[in-house]
Coordinates of C-alpha atoms in Angstrom, one line a residue:
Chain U
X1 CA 40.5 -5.6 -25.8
X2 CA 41.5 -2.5 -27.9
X3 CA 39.7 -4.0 -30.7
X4 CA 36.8 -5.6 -29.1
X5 CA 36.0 -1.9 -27.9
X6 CA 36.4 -0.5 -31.8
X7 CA 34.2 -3.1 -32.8
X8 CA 31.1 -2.5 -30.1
X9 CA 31.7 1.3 -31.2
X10 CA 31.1 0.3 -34.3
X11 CA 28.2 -1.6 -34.5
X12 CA 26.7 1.1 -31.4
X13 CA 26.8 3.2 -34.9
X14 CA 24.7 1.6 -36.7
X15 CA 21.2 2.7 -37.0
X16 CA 19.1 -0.2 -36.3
X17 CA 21.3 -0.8 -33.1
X18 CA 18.9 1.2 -31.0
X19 CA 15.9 -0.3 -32.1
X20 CA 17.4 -3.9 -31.7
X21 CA 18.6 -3.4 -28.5
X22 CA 15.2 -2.0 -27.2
X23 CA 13.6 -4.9 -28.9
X24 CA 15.9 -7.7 -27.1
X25 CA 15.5 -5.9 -24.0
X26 CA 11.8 -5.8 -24.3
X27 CA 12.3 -9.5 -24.9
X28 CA 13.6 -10.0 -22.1
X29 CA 11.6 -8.4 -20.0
X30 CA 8.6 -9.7 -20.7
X31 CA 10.1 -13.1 -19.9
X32 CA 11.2 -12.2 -16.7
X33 CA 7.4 -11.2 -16.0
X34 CA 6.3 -13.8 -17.7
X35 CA 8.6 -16.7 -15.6
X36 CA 7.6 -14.3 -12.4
X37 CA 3.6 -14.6 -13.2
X38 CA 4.1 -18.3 -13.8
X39 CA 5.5 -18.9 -10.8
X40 CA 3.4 -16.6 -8.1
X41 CA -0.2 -16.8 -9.9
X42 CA -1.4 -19.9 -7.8
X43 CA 0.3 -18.6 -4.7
X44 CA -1.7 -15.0 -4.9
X45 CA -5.0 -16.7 -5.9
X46 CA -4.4 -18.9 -2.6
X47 CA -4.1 -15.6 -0.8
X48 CA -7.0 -13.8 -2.6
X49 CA -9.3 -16.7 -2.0
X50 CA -8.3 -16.8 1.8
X51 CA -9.0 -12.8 2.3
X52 CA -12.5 -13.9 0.7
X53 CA -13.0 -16.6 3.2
X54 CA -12.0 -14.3 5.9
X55 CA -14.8 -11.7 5.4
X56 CA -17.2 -14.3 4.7
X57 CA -16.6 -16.0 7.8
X58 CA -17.2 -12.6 9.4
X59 CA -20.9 -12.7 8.4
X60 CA -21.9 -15.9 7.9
X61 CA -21.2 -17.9 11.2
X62 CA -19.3 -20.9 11.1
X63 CA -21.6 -23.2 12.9
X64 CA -24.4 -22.1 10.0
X65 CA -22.9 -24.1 7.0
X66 CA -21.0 -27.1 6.5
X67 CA -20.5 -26.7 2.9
X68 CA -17.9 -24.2 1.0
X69 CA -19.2 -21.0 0.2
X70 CA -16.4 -20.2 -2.4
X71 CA -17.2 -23.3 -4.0
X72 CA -21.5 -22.9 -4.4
X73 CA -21.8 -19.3 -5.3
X74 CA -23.1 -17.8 -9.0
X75 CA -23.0 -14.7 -10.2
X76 CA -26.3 -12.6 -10.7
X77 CA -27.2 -8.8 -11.3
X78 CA -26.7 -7.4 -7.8
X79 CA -28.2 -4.9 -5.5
X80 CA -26.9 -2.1 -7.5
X81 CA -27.5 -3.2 -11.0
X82 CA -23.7 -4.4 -11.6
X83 CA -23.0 -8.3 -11.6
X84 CA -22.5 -9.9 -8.0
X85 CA -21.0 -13.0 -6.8
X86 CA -23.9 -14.6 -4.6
X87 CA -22.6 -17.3 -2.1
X88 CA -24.7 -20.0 -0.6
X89 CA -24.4 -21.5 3.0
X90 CA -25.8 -24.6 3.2
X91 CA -26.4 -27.3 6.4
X92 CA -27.6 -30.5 5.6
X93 CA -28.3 -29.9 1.6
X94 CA -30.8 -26.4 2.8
X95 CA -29.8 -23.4 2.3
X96 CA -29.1 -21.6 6.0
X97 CA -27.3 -18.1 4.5
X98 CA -27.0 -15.8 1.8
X99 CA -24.1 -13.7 1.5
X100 CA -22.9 -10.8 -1.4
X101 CA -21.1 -7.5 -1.7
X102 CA -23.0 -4.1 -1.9
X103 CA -21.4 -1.0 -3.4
X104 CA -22.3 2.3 -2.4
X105 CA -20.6 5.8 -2.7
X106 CA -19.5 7.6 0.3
X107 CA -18.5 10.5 1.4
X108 CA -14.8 9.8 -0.6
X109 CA -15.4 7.3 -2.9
X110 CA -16.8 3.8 -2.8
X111 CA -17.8 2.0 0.0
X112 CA -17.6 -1.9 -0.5
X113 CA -19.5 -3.7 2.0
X114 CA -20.5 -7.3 2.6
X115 CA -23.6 -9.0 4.3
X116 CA -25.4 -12.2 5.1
X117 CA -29.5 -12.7 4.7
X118 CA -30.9 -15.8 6.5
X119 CA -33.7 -17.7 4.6
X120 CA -36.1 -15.3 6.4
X121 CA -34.8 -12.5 5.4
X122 CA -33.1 -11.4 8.7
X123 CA -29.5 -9.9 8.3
X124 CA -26.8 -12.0 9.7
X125 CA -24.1 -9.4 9.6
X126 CA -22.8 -6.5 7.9
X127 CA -19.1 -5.6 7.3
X128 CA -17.3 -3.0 5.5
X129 CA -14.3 -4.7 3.5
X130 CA -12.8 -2.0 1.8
X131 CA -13.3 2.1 2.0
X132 CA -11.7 5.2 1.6
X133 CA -13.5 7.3 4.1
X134 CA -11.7 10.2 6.3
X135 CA -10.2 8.7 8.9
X136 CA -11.1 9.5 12.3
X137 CA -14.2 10.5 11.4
X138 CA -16.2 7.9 8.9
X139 CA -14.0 5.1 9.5
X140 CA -16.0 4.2 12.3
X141 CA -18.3 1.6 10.1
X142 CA -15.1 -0.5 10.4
X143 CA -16.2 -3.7 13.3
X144 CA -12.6 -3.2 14.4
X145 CA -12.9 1.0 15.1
X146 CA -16.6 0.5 16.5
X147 CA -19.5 -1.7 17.1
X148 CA -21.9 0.2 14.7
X149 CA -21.9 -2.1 12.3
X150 CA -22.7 -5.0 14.2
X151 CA -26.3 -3.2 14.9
X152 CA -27.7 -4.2 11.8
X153 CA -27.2 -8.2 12.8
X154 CA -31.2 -9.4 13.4
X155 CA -32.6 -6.8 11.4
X156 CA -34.9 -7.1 8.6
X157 CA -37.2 -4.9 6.1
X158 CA -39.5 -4.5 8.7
X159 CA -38.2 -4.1 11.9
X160 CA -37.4 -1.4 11.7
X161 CA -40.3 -0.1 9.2
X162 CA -39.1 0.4 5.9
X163 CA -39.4 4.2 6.8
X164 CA -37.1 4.3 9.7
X165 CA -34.3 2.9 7.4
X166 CA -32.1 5.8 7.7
X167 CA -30.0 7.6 10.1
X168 CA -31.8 9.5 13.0
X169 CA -30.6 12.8 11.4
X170 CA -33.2 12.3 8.6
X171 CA -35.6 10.7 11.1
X172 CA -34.8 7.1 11.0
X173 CA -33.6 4.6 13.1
X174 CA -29.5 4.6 13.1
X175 CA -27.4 6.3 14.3
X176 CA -24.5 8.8 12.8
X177 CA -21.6 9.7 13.8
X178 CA -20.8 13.3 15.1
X179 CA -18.9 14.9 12.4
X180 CA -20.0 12.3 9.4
X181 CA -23.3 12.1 8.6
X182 CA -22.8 10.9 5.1
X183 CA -20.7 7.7 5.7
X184 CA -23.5 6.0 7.9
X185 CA -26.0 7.3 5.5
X186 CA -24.6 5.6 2.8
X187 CA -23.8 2.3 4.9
X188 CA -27.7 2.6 5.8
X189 CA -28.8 2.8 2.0
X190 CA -26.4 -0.1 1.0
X191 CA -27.9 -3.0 3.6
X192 CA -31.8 -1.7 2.6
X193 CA -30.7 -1.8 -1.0
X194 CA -29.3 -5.6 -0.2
X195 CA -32.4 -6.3 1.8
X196 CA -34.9 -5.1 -1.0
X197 CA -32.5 -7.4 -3.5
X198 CA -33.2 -10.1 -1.5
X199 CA -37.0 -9.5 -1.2
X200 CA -37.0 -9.4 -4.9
X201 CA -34.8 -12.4 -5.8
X202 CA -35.6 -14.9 -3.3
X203 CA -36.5 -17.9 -5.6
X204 CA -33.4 -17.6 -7.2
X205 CA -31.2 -16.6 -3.9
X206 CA -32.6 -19.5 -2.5
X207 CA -32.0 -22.4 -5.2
X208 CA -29.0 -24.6 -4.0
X209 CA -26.7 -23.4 -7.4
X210 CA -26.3 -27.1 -8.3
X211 CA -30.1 -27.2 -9.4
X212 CA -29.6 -23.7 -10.9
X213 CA -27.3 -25.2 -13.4
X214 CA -29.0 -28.8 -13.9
X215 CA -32.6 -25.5 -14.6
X216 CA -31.0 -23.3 -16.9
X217 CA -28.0 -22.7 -19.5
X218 CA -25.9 -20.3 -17.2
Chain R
X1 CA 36.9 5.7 -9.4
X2 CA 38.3 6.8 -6.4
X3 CA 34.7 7.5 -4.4
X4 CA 35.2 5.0 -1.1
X5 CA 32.8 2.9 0.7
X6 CA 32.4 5.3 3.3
X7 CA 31.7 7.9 1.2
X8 CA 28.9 6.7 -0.3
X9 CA 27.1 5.8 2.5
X10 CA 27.9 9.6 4.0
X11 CA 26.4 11.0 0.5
X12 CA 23.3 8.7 0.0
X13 CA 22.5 8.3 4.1
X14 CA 23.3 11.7 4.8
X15 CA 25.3 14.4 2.1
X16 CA 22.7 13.7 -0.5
X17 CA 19.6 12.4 1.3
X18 CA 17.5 11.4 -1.3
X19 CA 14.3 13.2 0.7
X20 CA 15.8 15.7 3.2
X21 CA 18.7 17.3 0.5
X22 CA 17.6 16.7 -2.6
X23 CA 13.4 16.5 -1.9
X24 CA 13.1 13.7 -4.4
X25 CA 10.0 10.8 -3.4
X26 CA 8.0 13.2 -1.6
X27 CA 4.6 11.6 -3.0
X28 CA 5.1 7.7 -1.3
X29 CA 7.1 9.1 1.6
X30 CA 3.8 11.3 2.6
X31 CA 1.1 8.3 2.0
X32 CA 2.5 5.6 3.3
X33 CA 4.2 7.0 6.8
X34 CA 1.0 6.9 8.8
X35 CA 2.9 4.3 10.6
X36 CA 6.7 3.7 11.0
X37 CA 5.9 0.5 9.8
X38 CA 4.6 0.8 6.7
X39 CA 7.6 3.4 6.5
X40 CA 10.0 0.2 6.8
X41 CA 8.3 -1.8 4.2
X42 CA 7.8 0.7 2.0
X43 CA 12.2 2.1 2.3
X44 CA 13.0 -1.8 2.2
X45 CA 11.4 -2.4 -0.9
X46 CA 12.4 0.3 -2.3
X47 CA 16.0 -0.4 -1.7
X48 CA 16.2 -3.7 -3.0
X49 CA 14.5 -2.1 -6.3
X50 CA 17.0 0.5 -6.3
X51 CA 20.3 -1.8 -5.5
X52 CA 18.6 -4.1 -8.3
X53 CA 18.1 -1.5 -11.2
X54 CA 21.2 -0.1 -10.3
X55 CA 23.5 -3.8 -11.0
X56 CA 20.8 -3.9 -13.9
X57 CA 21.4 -0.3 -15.3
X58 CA 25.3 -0.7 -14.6
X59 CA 25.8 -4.1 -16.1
X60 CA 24.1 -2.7 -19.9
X61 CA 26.0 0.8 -19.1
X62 CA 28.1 -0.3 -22.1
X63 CA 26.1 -1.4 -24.7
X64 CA 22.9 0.9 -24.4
X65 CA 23.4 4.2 -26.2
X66 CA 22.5 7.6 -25.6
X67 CA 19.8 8.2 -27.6
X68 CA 17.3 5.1 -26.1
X69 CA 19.1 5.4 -22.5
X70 CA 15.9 7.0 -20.9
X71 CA 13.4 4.0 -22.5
X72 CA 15.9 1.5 -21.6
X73 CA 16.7 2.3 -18.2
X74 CA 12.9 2.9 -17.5
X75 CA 11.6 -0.6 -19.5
X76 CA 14.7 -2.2 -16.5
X77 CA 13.0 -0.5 -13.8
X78 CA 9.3 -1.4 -14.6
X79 CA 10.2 -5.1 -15.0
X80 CA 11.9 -5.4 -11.6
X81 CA 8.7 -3.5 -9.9
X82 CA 6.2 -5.9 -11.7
X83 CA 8.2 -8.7 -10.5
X84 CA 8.7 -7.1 -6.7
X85 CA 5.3 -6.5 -6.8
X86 CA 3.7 -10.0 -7.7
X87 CA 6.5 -11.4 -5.3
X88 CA 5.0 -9.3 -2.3
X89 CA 1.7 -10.0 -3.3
X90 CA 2.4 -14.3 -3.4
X91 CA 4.8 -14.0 0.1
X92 CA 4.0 -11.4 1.9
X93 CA 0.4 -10.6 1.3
X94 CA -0.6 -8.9 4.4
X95 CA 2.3 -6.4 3.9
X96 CA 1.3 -5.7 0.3
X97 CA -2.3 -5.4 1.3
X98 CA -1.1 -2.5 3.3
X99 CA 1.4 -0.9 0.6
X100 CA -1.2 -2.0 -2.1
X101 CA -1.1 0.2 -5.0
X102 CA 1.9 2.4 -3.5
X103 CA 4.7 -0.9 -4.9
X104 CA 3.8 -0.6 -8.0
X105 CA 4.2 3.2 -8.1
X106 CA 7.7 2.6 -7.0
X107 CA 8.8 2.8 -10.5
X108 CA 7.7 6.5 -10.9
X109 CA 9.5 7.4 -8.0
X110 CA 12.0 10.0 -9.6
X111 CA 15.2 8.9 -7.4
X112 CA 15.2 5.2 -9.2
X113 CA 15.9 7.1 -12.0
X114 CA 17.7 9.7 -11.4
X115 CA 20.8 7.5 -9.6
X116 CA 20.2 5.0 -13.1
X117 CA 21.2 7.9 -14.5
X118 CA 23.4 9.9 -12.4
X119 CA 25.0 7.0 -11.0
X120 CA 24.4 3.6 -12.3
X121 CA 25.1 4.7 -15.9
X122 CA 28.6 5.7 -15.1
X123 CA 29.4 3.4 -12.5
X124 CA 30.7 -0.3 -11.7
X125 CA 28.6 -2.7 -10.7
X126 CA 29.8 -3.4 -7.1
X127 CA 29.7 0.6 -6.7
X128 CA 26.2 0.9 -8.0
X129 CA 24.6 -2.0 -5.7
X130 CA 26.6 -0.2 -3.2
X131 CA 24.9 3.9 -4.5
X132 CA 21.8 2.2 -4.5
X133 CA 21.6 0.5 -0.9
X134 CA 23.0 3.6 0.5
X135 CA 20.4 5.9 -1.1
X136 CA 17.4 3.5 -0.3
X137 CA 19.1 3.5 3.3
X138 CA 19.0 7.4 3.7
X139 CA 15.0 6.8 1.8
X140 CA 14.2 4.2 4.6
X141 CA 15.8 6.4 7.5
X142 CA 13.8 9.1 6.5
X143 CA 10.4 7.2 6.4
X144 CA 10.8 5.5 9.4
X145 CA 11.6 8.3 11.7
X146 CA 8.8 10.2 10.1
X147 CA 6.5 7.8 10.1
X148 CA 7.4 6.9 14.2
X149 CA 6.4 11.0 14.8
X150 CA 2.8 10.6 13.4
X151 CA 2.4 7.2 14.6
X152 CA 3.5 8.6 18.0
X153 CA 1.2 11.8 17.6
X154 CA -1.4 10.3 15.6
X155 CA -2.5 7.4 17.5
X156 CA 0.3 7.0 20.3
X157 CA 1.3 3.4 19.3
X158 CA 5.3 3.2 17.8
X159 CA 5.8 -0.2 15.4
X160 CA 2.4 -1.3 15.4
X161 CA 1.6 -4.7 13.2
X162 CA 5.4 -5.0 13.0
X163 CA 4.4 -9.0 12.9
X164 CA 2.7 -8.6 9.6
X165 CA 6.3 -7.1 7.9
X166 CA 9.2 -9.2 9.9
X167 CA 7.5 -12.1 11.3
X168 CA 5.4 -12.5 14.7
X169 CA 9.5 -12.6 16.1
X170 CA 9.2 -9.0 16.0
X171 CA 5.8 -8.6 17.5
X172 CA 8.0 -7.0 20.6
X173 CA 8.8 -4.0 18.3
X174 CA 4.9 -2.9 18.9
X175 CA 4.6 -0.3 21.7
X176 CA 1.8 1.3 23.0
X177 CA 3.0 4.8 24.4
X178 CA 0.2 6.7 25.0
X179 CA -2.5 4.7 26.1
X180 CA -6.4 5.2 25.6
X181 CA -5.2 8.1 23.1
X182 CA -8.0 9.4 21.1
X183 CA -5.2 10.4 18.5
X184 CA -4.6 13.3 16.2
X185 CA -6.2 13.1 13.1
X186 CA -4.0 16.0 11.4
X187 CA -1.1 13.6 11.9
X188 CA -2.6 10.7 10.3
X189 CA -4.0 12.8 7.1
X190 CA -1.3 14.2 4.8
X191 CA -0.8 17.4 6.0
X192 CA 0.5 16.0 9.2
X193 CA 3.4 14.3 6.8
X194 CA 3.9 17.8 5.5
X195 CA 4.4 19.5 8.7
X196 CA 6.2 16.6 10.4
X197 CA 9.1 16.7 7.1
X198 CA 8.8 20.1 7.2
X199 CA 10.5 19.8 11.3
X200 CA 12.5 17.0 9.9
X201 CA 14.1 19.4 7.1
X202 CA 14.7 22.1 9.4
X203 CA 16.1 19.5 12.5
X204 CA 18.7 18.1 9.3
X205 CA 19.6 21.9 8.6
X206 CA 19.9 23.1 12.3
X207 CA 22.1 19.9 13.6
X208 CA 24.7 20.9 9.9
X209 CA 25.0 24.2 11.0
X210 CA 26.0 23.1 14.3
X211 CA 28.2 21.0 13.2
X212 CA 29.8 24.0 10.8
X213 CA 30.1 26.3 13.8
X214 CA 32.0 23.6 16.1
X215 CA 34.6 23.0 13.4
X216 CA 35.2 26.2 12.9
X217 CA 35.2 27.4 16.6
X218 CA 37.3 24.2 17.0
X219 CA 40.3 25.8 14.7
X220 CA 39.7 29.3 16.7
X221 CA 39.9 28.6 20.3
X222 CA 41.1 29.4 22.6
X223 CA 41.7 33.0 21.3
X224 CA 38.3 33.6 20.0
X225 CA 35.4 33.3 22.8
X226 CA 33.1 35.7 20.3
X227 CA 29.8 34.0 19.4
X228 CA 30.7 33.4 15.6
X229 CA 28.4 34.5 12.9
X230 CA 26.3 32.1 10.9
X231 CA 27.9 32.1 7.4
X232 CA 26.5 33.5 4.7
X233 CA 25.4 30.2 2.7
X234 CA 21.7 29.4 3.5

């Protein structure tokens, strides 16, 4: 034992012993994370894909499509500039719904909402999916904290006029909330700014992707 | 190494309370207590990172050296976040979902390692699983009691969405106290945390004290009836 001791103290002196030893531990590390990654990759893009399908569902209503949104969508320059994922609902080979994210800044950071556009241009739902607003106050564009959100369902770019497309406070038509003006303002400006990306893209938003691809090179 | 079980769950529960003694962790103890929930997912995971770095750091205690002790230890601690991380994230996604970026932070939190070093480093295996459930235990304690006061003052529900972190077995845990509260948003903002540790600190300090004065009126009745005076130690 005495001697086993001597001999790790000895080679502890050495001066590449450090650098080995990080090196083997670094070694082993990464396969540890790599063996861990291997093994819960599918499971977490399972789960991913199901929180997608969740707040699809909240805006695009079951009995609209028969197909897999996930499956038909493509990815286009968005409302905002930035590329978007576009998903299709289709019923009976048409297309019945047209869902993507819109990204606006807040009051505290971003504001990541999604919403659904009927052929005609009529909203069939807007939801906030993610935020970091002050709670309390502008969390109130959540559906589960109040119903504000759900006002914008039947809407379009012109009822209201595109004029009355802000909150009351700056003479439009919605509503903010006492205390948060901002929040509701910017929720406003994201559905026009999805509303006017629709008005502008409509051939494309409305070509079933499988004849996109068999059309063009993307 | 004479330190006894007991011992070490009075110093890491207790003695050497990782938050209310030594005011290590203050940064994830303040954002994730807005419900005592969360607090028990949060001191959970962080004792099973804690228990694991600690058999991790114990088991190398003799062939790391000195000089790379630091980059070793924190290289150990990274790798078993990561892997808690894309574990929660596979199995128990609503929970991360909640936690989110908070897990992964878990490795900056100073206490993992400060009881790698203090502890883990010096120690035997079984003690340092032991150090290190004892320490996340006194972590956990701390977050769940604080996070129950501003769940309770905040929005007057105790345990709510226990389901998503133990199973819909526990959805009993959830308790509405105050019904149709408007709540308190101080309580659910940070500075609510900071006031509400600030009472916990102060409860801890009060209740030793106590204790201090009853031993030592204890060893002076039934002569002395005198109120005694608080020592001079703050």
């Amino acid at each position: 034992m005495s001697r086993r001791a001597s001999l790790l103290k000895a080679v502890k002196e050495k001066p590449l012993y450090p650098a080995i030893l990080l090196g083997l531990l670094s070694l082993l590390a990464a396969g540890l994370l790599g063996g861990g990654n291997l093994s819960t990759h599918e499971e977490i893009k399972r789960r991913l894909e199901e929180d997608l399908r969740i707040s699809i569902a909240q805006v695009v209503p079951e009995d609209l499509h028969d197909n897999n949104l996930i499956q038909s969508s493509f990815i286009m320059n968005g409302p905002g500039g930035q590329p978007t994922v576009i998903y299709q609902g289709m019923r009976n080979g048409k297309i019945t719904a047209v869902a993507y994210s819109v990204i606006v800044y807040g009051y505290s950071g971003k504001i990541n909402t999604i919403m659904a556009v009927d052929p005609e241009g009529k909203i069939l739902g807007v939801r906030v999916l993610s935020h970091t607003e002050t709670p309390g106050l502008g969390d109130k564009i959540e559906a589960s904290k109040s119903d504000w959100v759900l006002g914008f369902s039947g809407l379009s770019l012109d009822t209201p006029p595109a004029e009355q497309w802000a909150v009351k406070k700056d003479g439009g038509h919605f509503d903010q909330f006492s205390g948060a003006t901002i929040t509701p303002r910017a929720v406003v400006k994201a559905v026009k700014s999805g509303l006017e990306f629709f008005q502008n893209n409509k051939d494309k938003l409305l070509t079933p992707v499988t004849e996109q691809i068999a059309g063009s090179s993307s | 190494m004479s330190i006894t079980f007991k011992e070490q769950a009075r110093q890491g529960i207790w003695d050497n309370n990782i938050v209310l003694s030594q005011r290590l962790a203050l940064c994830p103890l303040l954002a994730v207590t807005g419900t005592a929930t969360n607090g028990l997912g949060m001191g959970l995971t962080t004792t099973g990172v804690l228990m694991a770095s600690g058999v991790a750091v114990s088991l190398l205690r003799n062939v790391v050296p000195q000089d790379v002790r630091i980059p070793s230890f924190i290289l150990i601690i990274a790798t078993i976040v990561t892997l808690v991380d894309m574990a929660l994230n596979a199995w128990m996604h609503e929970l991360y979902k909640v936690l989110g970026l908070f897990i992964s932070l878990i490795v900056t939190n100073c206490s993992l390692l400060g009881r790698a070093e203090a502890f883990a480093s010096k120690n035997s295996v079984r003690q340092s699983a032991i150090d290190g459930m004892m320490i996340g235990l006194g972590f956990t304690l701390v977050l769940v009691v604080l996070g129950a006061v501003r769940e309770i003052i905040g929005s007057g529900t105790l345990f709510a969405n226990a389901s998503l972190l133990l199973g819909d077995l526990f959805s009993f845990l959830t308790i509405t106290i105050i019904p149709d509260y408007k709540g308190f948003l101080l309580f659910i903002l940070p500075p609510g945390g900071f006031i509400a540790l600030g009472f916990l600190i102060a409860g801890k300090h009060y209740l030793e004290e106590y204790m201090k004065n009853r031993t030592a009126a204890s060893k002076n009745t039934p002569v002395v009836f005198d109120r005694i005076a608080p020592s001079g130690a703050d």
